PDB file of C-alpha atoms in Angstrom:
ATOM      1  CA  MET A  28     113.411 -96.229   8.652  1.00 88.00           C
ATOM      2  CA  LYS A  29     114.332 -92.642   7.771  1.00 92.00           C
ATOM      3  CA  GLU A  30     116.027 -92.158  11.148  1.00 94.00           C
ATOM      4  CA  SER A  31     117.887 -95.445  10.731  1.00 96.00           C
ATOM      5  CA  LEU A  32     119.319 -94.391   7.365  1.00 96.00           C
ATOM      6  CA  LYS A  33     120.226 -90.976   8.748  1.00 97.00           C
ATOM      7  CA  TYR A  34     122.048 -92.623  11.641  1.00 97.00           C
ATOM      8  CA  LEU A  35     124.190 -94.630   9.218  1.00 97.00           C
ATOM      9  CA  GLU A  36     125.209 -91.423   7.447  1.00 97.00           C
ATOM     10  CA  LEU A  37     126.243 -89.899  10.768  1.00 97.00           C
ATOM     11  CA  LEU A  38     128.111 -93.058  11.761  1.00 97.00           C
ATOM     12  CA  LYS A  39     129.957 -93.148   8.448  1.00 96.00           C
ATOM     13  CA  ASN A  40     131.343 -89.683   9.147  1.00 96.00           C
ATOM     14  CA  ASN A  41     132.058 -90.405  12.826  1.00 97.00           C
ATOM     15  CA  ASN A  42     133.169 -94.022  12.842  1.00 97.00           C
ATOM     16  CA  ASN A  43     134.926 -94.099  16.196  1.00 95.00           C
ATOM     17  CA  ARG A  44     134.119 -95.419  19.643  1.00 96.00           C
ATOM     18  CA  ASP A  45     133.953 -92.043  21.375  1.00 96.00           C
ATOM     19  CA  TRP A  46     131.285 -90.702  19.022  1.00 97.00           C
ATOM     20  CA  PHE A  47     129.379 -93.992  19.108  1.00 96.00           C
ATOM     21  CA  ASN A  48     129.296 -94.105  22.903  1.00 96.00           C
ATOM     22  CA  ASP A  49     128.394 -90.420  23.185  1.00 97.00           C
ATOM     23  CA  HIS A  50     125.426 -90.965  20.864  1.00 97.00           C
ATOM     24  CA  LYS A  51     124.317 -94.386  22.083  1.00 96.00           C
ATOM     25  CA  ASP A  52     120.729 -93.170  22.346  1.00 96.00           C
ATOM     26  CA  LEU A  53     120.666 -92.548  18.585  1.00 97.00           C
ATOM     27  CA  PHE A  54     121.978 -96.052  17.939  1.00 97.00           C
ATOM     28  CA  ILE A  55     119.394 -97.663  20.208  1.00 97.00           C
ATOM     29  CA  GLN A  56     116.514 -95.864  18.476  1.00 97.00           C
ATOM     30  CA  ALA A  57     117.858 -96.537  14.978  1.00 97.00           C
ATOM     31  CA  GLN A  58     118.388-100.217  15.741  1.00 97.00           C
ATOM     32  CA  SER A  59     114.922-100.465  17.268  1.00 97.00           C
ATOM     33  CA  ASN A  60     113.433 -99.241  13.988  1.00 97.00           C
ATOM     34  CA  ILE A  61     115.348-101.922  12.088  1.00 97.00           C
ATOM     35  CA  GLU A  62     114.193-104.578  14.543  1.00 98.00           C
ATOM     36  CA  GLU A  63     110.598-103.550  13.834  1.00 97.00           C
ATOM     37  CA  PHE A  64     111.248-103.749  10.097  1.00 98.00           C
ATOM     38  CA  ALA A  65     112.857-107.183  10.442  1.00 98.00           C
ATOM     39  CA  GLU A  66     109.977-108.455  12.565  1.00 98.00           C
ATOM     40  CA  ALA A  67     107.428-107.234  10.028  1.00 98.00           C
ATOM     41  CA  LEU A  68     109.444-108.851   7.233  1.00 98.00           C
ATOM     42  CA  LEU A  69     109.602-112.131   9.160  1.00 98.00           C
ATOM     43  CA  GLN A  70     105.818-112.131   9.525  1.00 98.00           C
ATOM     44  CA  GLU A  71     105.460-111.562   5.783  1.00 97.00           C
ATOM     45  CA  LEU A  72     107.969-114.320   5.029  1.00 97.00           C
ATOM     46  CA  ASN A  73     106.099-116.829   7.153  1.00 96.00           C
ATOM     47  CA  MET A  74     103.054-116.311   4.961  1.00 96.00           C
ATOM     48  CA  HIS A  75     104.791-117.991   2.027  1.00 96.00           C
ATOM     49  CA  ASP A  76     107.665-119.966   3.583  1.00 96.00           C
ATOM     50  CA  LEU A  77     108.604-121.628   6.856  1.00 95.00           C
ATOM     51  CA  ILE A  78     111.350-119.785   8.738  1.00 96.00           C
ATOM     52  CA  GLU A  79     113.168-121.037  11.820  1.00 96.00           C
ATOM     53  CA  THR A  80     114.664-117.657  12.765  1.00 97.00           C
ATOM     54  CA  PRO A  81     112.620-116.939  15.921  1.00 96.00           C
ATOM     55  CA  SER A  82     112.286-113.160  15.648  1.00 97.00           C
ATOM     56  CA  GLY A  83     113.248-110.116  13.627  1.00 96.00           C
ATOM     57  CA  LYS A  84     115.656-109.103  16.389  1.00 97.00           C
ATOM     58  CA  LYS A  85     117.410-112.470  16.180  1.00 97.00           C
ATOM     59  CA  SER A  86     117.859-112.033  12.423  1.00 97.00           C
ATOM     60  CA  LEU A  87     120.014-108.919  12.796  1.00 97.00           C
ATOM     61  CA  GLN A  88     123.766-108.885  12.457  1.00 96.00           C
ATOM     62  CA  ARG A  89     125.826-106.974  14.994  1.00 95.00           C
ATOM     63  CA  ILE A  90     126.943-103.501  13.991  1.00 96.00           C
ATOM     64  CA  TYR A  91     130.397-104.112  15.435  1.00 95.00           C
ATOM     65  CA  ARG A  92     133.064-105.008  12.878  1.00 91.00           C
ATOM     66  CA  ASP A  93     135.650-107.738  13.398  1.00 86.00           C
ATOM     67  CA  THR A  94     138.837-105.816  12.617  1.00 81.00           C
ATOM     68  CA  ARG A  95     141.363-108.483  13.633  1.00 84.00           C
ATOM     69  CA  PHE A  96     142.269-109.501  10.084  1.00 82.00           C
ATOM     70  CA  SER A  97     141.241-106.351   8.207  1.00 82.00           C
ATOM     71  CA  ASN A  98     143.214-103.343   7.062  1.00 85.00           C
ATOM     72  CA  ASN A  99     140.088-101.298   7.717  1.00 85.00           C
ATOM     73  CA  LYS A 100     140.139-100.649  11.456  1.00 87.00           C
ATOM     74  CA  THR A 101     136.931 -98.634  11.696  1.00 93.00           C
ATOM     75  CA  PRO A 102     134.982-100.275  14.526  1.00 95.00           C
ATOM     76  CA  TYR A 103     131.432-100.158  13.148  1.00 95.00           C
ATOM     77  CA  LYS A 104     129.599-101.305  10.056  1.00 96.00           C
ATOM     78  CA  ILE A 105     127.835 -98.600   8.075  1.00 97.00           C
ATOM     79  CA  ASN A 106     124.859-100.756   7.175  1.00 97.00           C
ATOM     80  CA  TRP A 107     122.044-102.688   8.806  1.00 98.00           C
ATOM     81  CA  ALA A 108     121.820-106.329   7.807  1.00 97.00           C
ATOM     82  CA  GLY A 109     119.981-109.477   8.726  1.00 97.00           C
ATOM     83  CA  SER A 110     119.290-113.006   7.538  1.00 97.00           C
ATOM     84  CA  PHE A 111     116.506-115.546   7.850  1.00 97.00           C
ATOM     85  CA  THR A 112     117.017-119.315   7.884  1.00 95.00           C
ATOM     86  CA  ARG A 113     114.507-121.596   6.194  1.00 95.00           C
ATOM     87  CA  ALA A 114     113.196-124.352   8.459  1.00 92.00           C
ATOM     88  CA  THR A 115     114.180-128.025   8.275  1.00 89.00           C
ATOM     89  CA  LYS A 116     116.916-129.634   6.194  1.00 87.00           C
ATOM     90  CA  LEU A 117     114.479-129.988   3.280  1.00 88.00           C
ATOM     91  CA  ARG A 118     114.407-126.225   2.682  1.00 92.00           C
ATOM     92  CA  ARG A 119     117.718-124.901   1.412  1.00 92.00           C
ATOM     93  CA  GLY A 120     118.815-121.365   0.627  1.00 91.00           C
ATOM     94  CA  GLY A 121     119.023-118.307   2.834  1.00 91.00           C
ATOM     95  CA  TYR A 122     117.341-114.888   2.819  1.00 97.00           C
ATOM     96  CA  TYR A 123     119.361-111.710   3.453  1.00 97.00           C
ATOM     97  CA  PHE A 124     118.657-107.977   3.646  1.00 98.00           C
ATOM     98  CA  HIS A 125     121.164-105.123   3.564  1.00 98.00           C
ATOM     99  CA  ILE A 126     120.133-101.541   4.324  1.00 98.00           C
ATOM    100  CA  GLU A 127     122.658 -98.807   3.570  1.00 98.00           C
ATOM    101  CA  PRO A 128     122.284 -95.319   2.087  1.00 97.00           C
ATOM    102  CA  GLY A 129     122.765 -95.687  -1.656  1.00 97.00           C
ATOM    103  CA  ASN A 130     123.476 -99.421  -1.409  1.00 97.00           C
ATOM    104  CA  SER A 131     120.435-101.321  -0.171  1.00 98.00           C
ATOM    105  CA  PHE A 132     119.529-104.734  -1.520  1.00 98.00           C
ATOM    106  CA  ILE A 133     117.590-107.921  -0.879  1.00 98.00           C
ATOM    107  CA  GLY A 134     119.571-111.067  -1.572  1.00 97.00           C
ATOM    108  CA  GLY A 135     119.695-114.782  -1.103  1.00 96.00           C
ATOM    109  CA  GLY A 136     121.108-118.047  -2.294  1.00 94.00           C
ATOM    110  CA  PHE A 137     124.090-120.196  -1.440  1.00 94.00           C
ATOM    111  CA  TRP A 138     127.074-118.169  -0.231  1.00 91.00           C
ATOM    112  CA  ALA A 139     129.483-120.978   0.671  1.00 91.00           C
ATOM    113  CA  PRO A 140     128.128-124.421  -0.227  1.00 92.00           C
ATOM    114  CA  ASN A 141     130.189-127.221   1.264  1.00 93.00           C
ATOM    115  CA  PRO A 142     132.163-129.409  -1.169  1.00 93.00           C
ATOM    116  CA  GLN A 143     129.583-132.207  -1.096  1.00 93.00           C
ATOM    117  CA  ASP A 144     126.682-129.869  -1.869  1.00 94.00           C
ATOM    118  CA  LEU A 145     128.637-128.070  -4.588  1.00 95.00           C
ATOM    119  CA  LYS A 146     129.525-131.401  -6.227  1.00 95.00           C
ATOM    120  CA  ARG A 147     125.888-132.532  -6.073  1.00 94.00           C
ATOM    121  CA  ILE A 148     124.691-129.286  -7.674  1.00 95.00           C
ATOM    122  CA  ARG A 149     127.281-129.513 -10.437  1.00 96.00           C
ATOM    123  CA  ASP A 150     126.461-133.157 -11.107  1.00 95.00           C
ATOM    124  CA  GLU A 151     122.822-132.230 -11.659  1.00 95.00           C
ATOM    125  CA  ILE A 152     123.674-129.274 -13.882  1.00 96.00           C
ATOM    126  CA  ALA A 153     126.075-131.375 -15.955  1.00 96.00           C
ATOM    127  CA  PHE A 154     123.422-134.068 -16.360  1.00 94.00           C
ATOM    128  CA  ASP A 155     120.663-131.658 -17.420  1.00 95.00           C
ATOM    129  CA  ALA A 156     120.890-127.885 -17.084  1.00 97.00           C
ATOM    130  CA  THR A 157     117.506-127.293 -18.739  1.00 97.00           C
ATOM    131  CA  PRO A 158     115.441-126.949 -15.514  1.00 97.00           C
ATOM    132  CA  LEU A 159     117.869-124.418 -14.051  1.00 97.00           C
ATOM    133  CA  ARG A 160     118.104-122.429 -17.281  1.00 98.00           C
ATOM    134  CA  LYS A 161     114.320-122.299 -17.440  1.00 98.00           C
ATOM    135  CA  ILE A 162     114.224-120.740 -13.958  1.00 98.00           C
ATOM    136  CA  LEU A 163     117.021-118.274 -14.705  1.00 98.00           C
ATOM    137  CA  LYS A 164     115.315-117.175 -17.937  1.00 97.00           C
ATOM    138  CA  SER A 165     111.823-116.905 -16.455  1.00 97.00           C
ATOM    139  CA  LYS A 166     110.111-113.526 -16.579  1.00 97.00           C
ATOM    140  CA  SER A 167     109.860-113.346 -12.785  1.00 96.00           C
ATOM    141  CA  PHE A 168     113.551-114.107 -12.252  1.00 97.00           C
ATOM    142  CA  VAL A 169     114.889-111.784 -14.932  1.00 97.00           C
ATOM    143  CA  SER A 170     112.642-108.854 -13.988  1.00 97.00           C
ATOM    144  CA  THR A 171     113.518-109.213 -10.295  1.00 97.00           C
ATOM    145  CA  PHE A 172     117.150-110.327 -10.224  1.00 98.00           C
ATOM    146  CA  GLY A 173     118.519-110.013 -13.738  1.00 97.00           C
ATOM    147  CA  GLU A 174     121.016-112.843 -13.619  1.00 97.00           C
ATOM    148  CA  LEU A 175     122.709-115.380 -11.376  1.00 97.00           C
ATOM    149  CA  LEU A 176     125.618-113.952  -9.404  1.00 97.00           C
ATOM    150  CA  GLY A 177     128.513-115.406  -7.452  1.00 97.00           C
ATOM    151  CA  GLU A 178     132.195-116.254  -7.569  1.00 97.00           C
ATOM    152  CA  GLN A 179     133.287-118.449 -10.473  1.00 97.00           C
ATOM    153  CA  ILE A 180     136.368-120.398 -11.451  1.00 95.00           C
ATOM    154  CA  LYS A 181     138.066-119.601 -14.764  1.00 94.00           C
ATOM    155  CA  THR A 182     138.270-123.112 -16.213  1.00 93.00           C
ATOM    156  CA  ALA A 183     136.300-126.295 -15.622  1.00 94.00           C
ATOM    157  CA  PRO A 184     135.752-127.765 -12.158  1.00 95.00           C
ATOM    158  CA  LYS A 185     137.793-130.873 -11.450  1.00 93.00           C
ATOM    159  CA  GLY A 186     136.073-133.899 -12.916  1.00 93.00           C
ATOM    160  CA  PHE A 187     133.925-131.945 -15.373  1.00 95.00           C
ATOM    161  CA  ASP A 188     134.376-131.535 -19.127  1.00 93.00           C
ATOM    162  CA  ILE A 189     135.257-128.009 -20.199  1.00 95.00           C
ATOM    163  CA  ASN A 190     133.252-128.659 -23.379  1.00 95.00           C
ATOM    164  CA  ASN A 191     130.067-129.402 -21.437  1.00 95.00           C
ATOM    165  CA  GLU A 192     127.280-127.192 -22.828  1.00 95.00           C
ATOM    166  CA  ALA A 193     126.547-126.021 -19.275  1.00 97.00           C
ATOM    167  CA  ILE A 194     130.122-124.999 -18.484  1.00 97.00           C
ATOM    168  CA  ASP A 195     128.953-121.409 -17.866  1.00 97.00           C
ATOM    169  CA  LEU A 196     126.849-122.678 -14.945  1.00 97.00           C
ATOM    170  CA  LEU A 197     129.323-125.312 -13.779  1.00 97.00           C
ATOM    171  CA  ARG A 198     131.920-122.622 -13.127  1.00 97.00           C
ATOM    172  CA  PHE A 199     129.906-121.090 -10.289  1.00 97.00           C
ATOM    173  CA  LYS A 200     131.243-121.631  -6.759  1.00 96.00           C
ATOM    174  CA  GLN A 201     128.494-119.508  -5.275  1.00 96.00           C
ATOM    175  CA  PHE A 202     124.875-119.201  -6.373  1.00 97.00           C
ATOM    176  CA  LEU A 203     123.576-115.764  -5.409  1.00 97.00           C
ATOM    177  CA  ILE A 204     120.640-113.595  -6.442  1.00 97.00           C
ATOM    178  CA  MET A 205     120.064-109.954  -5.567  1.00 98.00           C
ATOM    179  CA  LYS A 206     117.735-107.029  -6.161  1.00 98.00           C
ATOM    180  CA  LYS A 207     118.860-103.473  -5.392  1.00 98.00           C
ATOM    181  CA  PHE A 208     116.597-100.777  -3.957  1.00 98.00           C
ATOM    182  CA  THR A 209     116.957 -97.010  -3.966  1.00 98.00           C
ATOM    183  CA  ASP A 210     116.757 -94.998  -0.748  1.00 97.00           C
ATOM    184  CA  LYS A 211     113.357 -93.748  -1.889  1.00 97.00           C
ATOM    185  CA  GLU A 212     112.123 -97.323  -2.266  1.00 98.00           C
ATOM    186  CA  VAL A 213     113.500 -98.295   1.138  1.00 97.00           C
ATOM    187  CA  LEU A 214     111.682 -95.374   2.758  1.00 97.00           C
ATOM    188  CA  ASP A 215     108.389 -96.180   1.033  1.00 97.00           C
ATOM    189  CA  PRO A 216     105.764 -97.719   3.370  1.00 95.00           C
ATOM    190  CA  SER A 217     105.425-100.643   0.962  1.00 97.00           C
ATOM    191  CA  PHE A 218     109.088-101.675   1.300  1.00 98.00           C
ATOM    192  CA  VAL A 219     108.345-104.559   3.678  1.00 98.00           C
ATOM    193  CA  LYS A 220     105.956-106.085   1.158  1.00 97.00           C
ATOM    194  CA  GLN A 221     108.366-105.378  -1.719  1.00 98.00           C
ATOM    195  CA  ALA A 222     111.152-107.123   0.193  1.00 98.00           C
ATOM    196  CA  SER A 223     108.882-110.067   0.964  1.00 97.00           C
ATOM    197  CA  GLN A 224     107.839-110.366  -2.688  1.00 97.00           C
ATOM    198  CA  THR A 225     111.505-110.327  -3.686  1.00 98.00           C
ATOM    199  CA  PHE A 226     112.141-113.220  -1.321  1.00 97.00           C
ATOM    200  CA  LYS A 227     109.076-115.019  -2.704  1.00 97.00           C
ATOM    201  CA  ASN A 228     110.448-114.664  -6.239  1.00 97.00           C
ATOM    202  CA  MET A 229     113.515-116.642  -5.123  1.00 97.00           C
ATOM    203  CA  ARG A 230     111.415-119.694  -4.390  1.00 96.00           C
ATOM    204  CA  PRO A 231     111.578-121.489  -7.770  1.00 96.00           C
ATOM    205  CA  PHE A 232     115.378-121.276  -7.574  1.00 97.00           C
ATOM    206  CA  PHE A 233     115.411-122.399  -3.941  1.00 96.00           C
ATOM    207  CA  ASP A 234     112.965-125.237  -4.619  1.00 95.00           C
ATOM    208  CA  TYR A 235     115.157-126.475  -7.466  1.00 95.00           C
ATOM    209  CA  MET A 236     118.269-126.416  -5.287  1.00 95.00           C
ATOM    210  CA  SER A 237     116.447-127.949  -2.317  1.00 94.00           C
ATOM    211  CA  ASP A 238     115.275-130.864  -4.438  1.00 93.00           C
ATOM    212  CA  ILE A 239     118.829-131.488  -5.645  1.00 93.00           C
ATOM    213  CA  LEU A 240     120.409-131.228  -2.205  1.00 92.00           C
ATOM    214  CA  THR A 241     117.911-133.498  -0.467  1.00 87.00           C
ATOM    215  CA  THR A 242     117.952-136.322  -3.035  1.00 77.00           C
ATOM    216  CA  ASP A 243     120.678-138.356  -4.681  1.00 65.00           C
ATOM    217  CA  ILE A 244     121.423-138.384  -8.417  1.00 61.00           C
ATOM    218  CA  ASN A 245     118.604-140.914  -8.863  1.00 62.00           C
ATOM    219  CA  GLY A 246     116.074-138.725  -7.043  1.00 62.00           C
ATOM    220  CA  ILE A 247     116.068-140.877  -3.911  1.00 62.00           C
ATOM    221  CA  ALA A 248     115.643-138.932  -0.655  1.00 60.00           C
ATOM    222  CA  LEU A 249     118.852-138.635   1.325  1.00 61.00           C
ATOM    223  CA  GLU A 250     118.956-139.705   4.950  1.00 55.00           C
TER     224      GLU A 250
END
């Protein structure tokens, strides 16, 4: 992992195609290390969840940036990242890792829920926010993630009362959770297990959301 972080520092200072191509051997080795990390993390994940991502290598995002609609025309990302998909439609929520010098984190949640899912989540929260608040205030959640993150609207969602006691939760458009790690923590041999435990600590939140999104307002399983 040390070589993979070092490579990102070099790439940040030489973010151009000529340097990248001239040092392709460094990229291949650095990426290979991340593939090994991702594979080890996948094996850990499958001990406490069911993941459909077939391999650590398949979890990785490409290092090449899409610059078509960006003012930043540098061709390469300066981080390693990957995501794991939970298996079957009954398991909702996604796992994500981001490795970058000075900015590494383990995250997860619901980045862009479709309108139907967002409405279903808000309906449940408006009806009774107590179960969700209990999860968000639990010792495990607070000590690992701190608080719920994600983009919010400024007023009340359409069709919901701005005076609802759960308006603070109803305003969320995204439901994200994240734990940051220092470079020292990332380089520690126990990082794979720490990352896996972080993912495991997301489970009460994911289980709550999965139950909502796979049943109707009356708790009947959706087709």
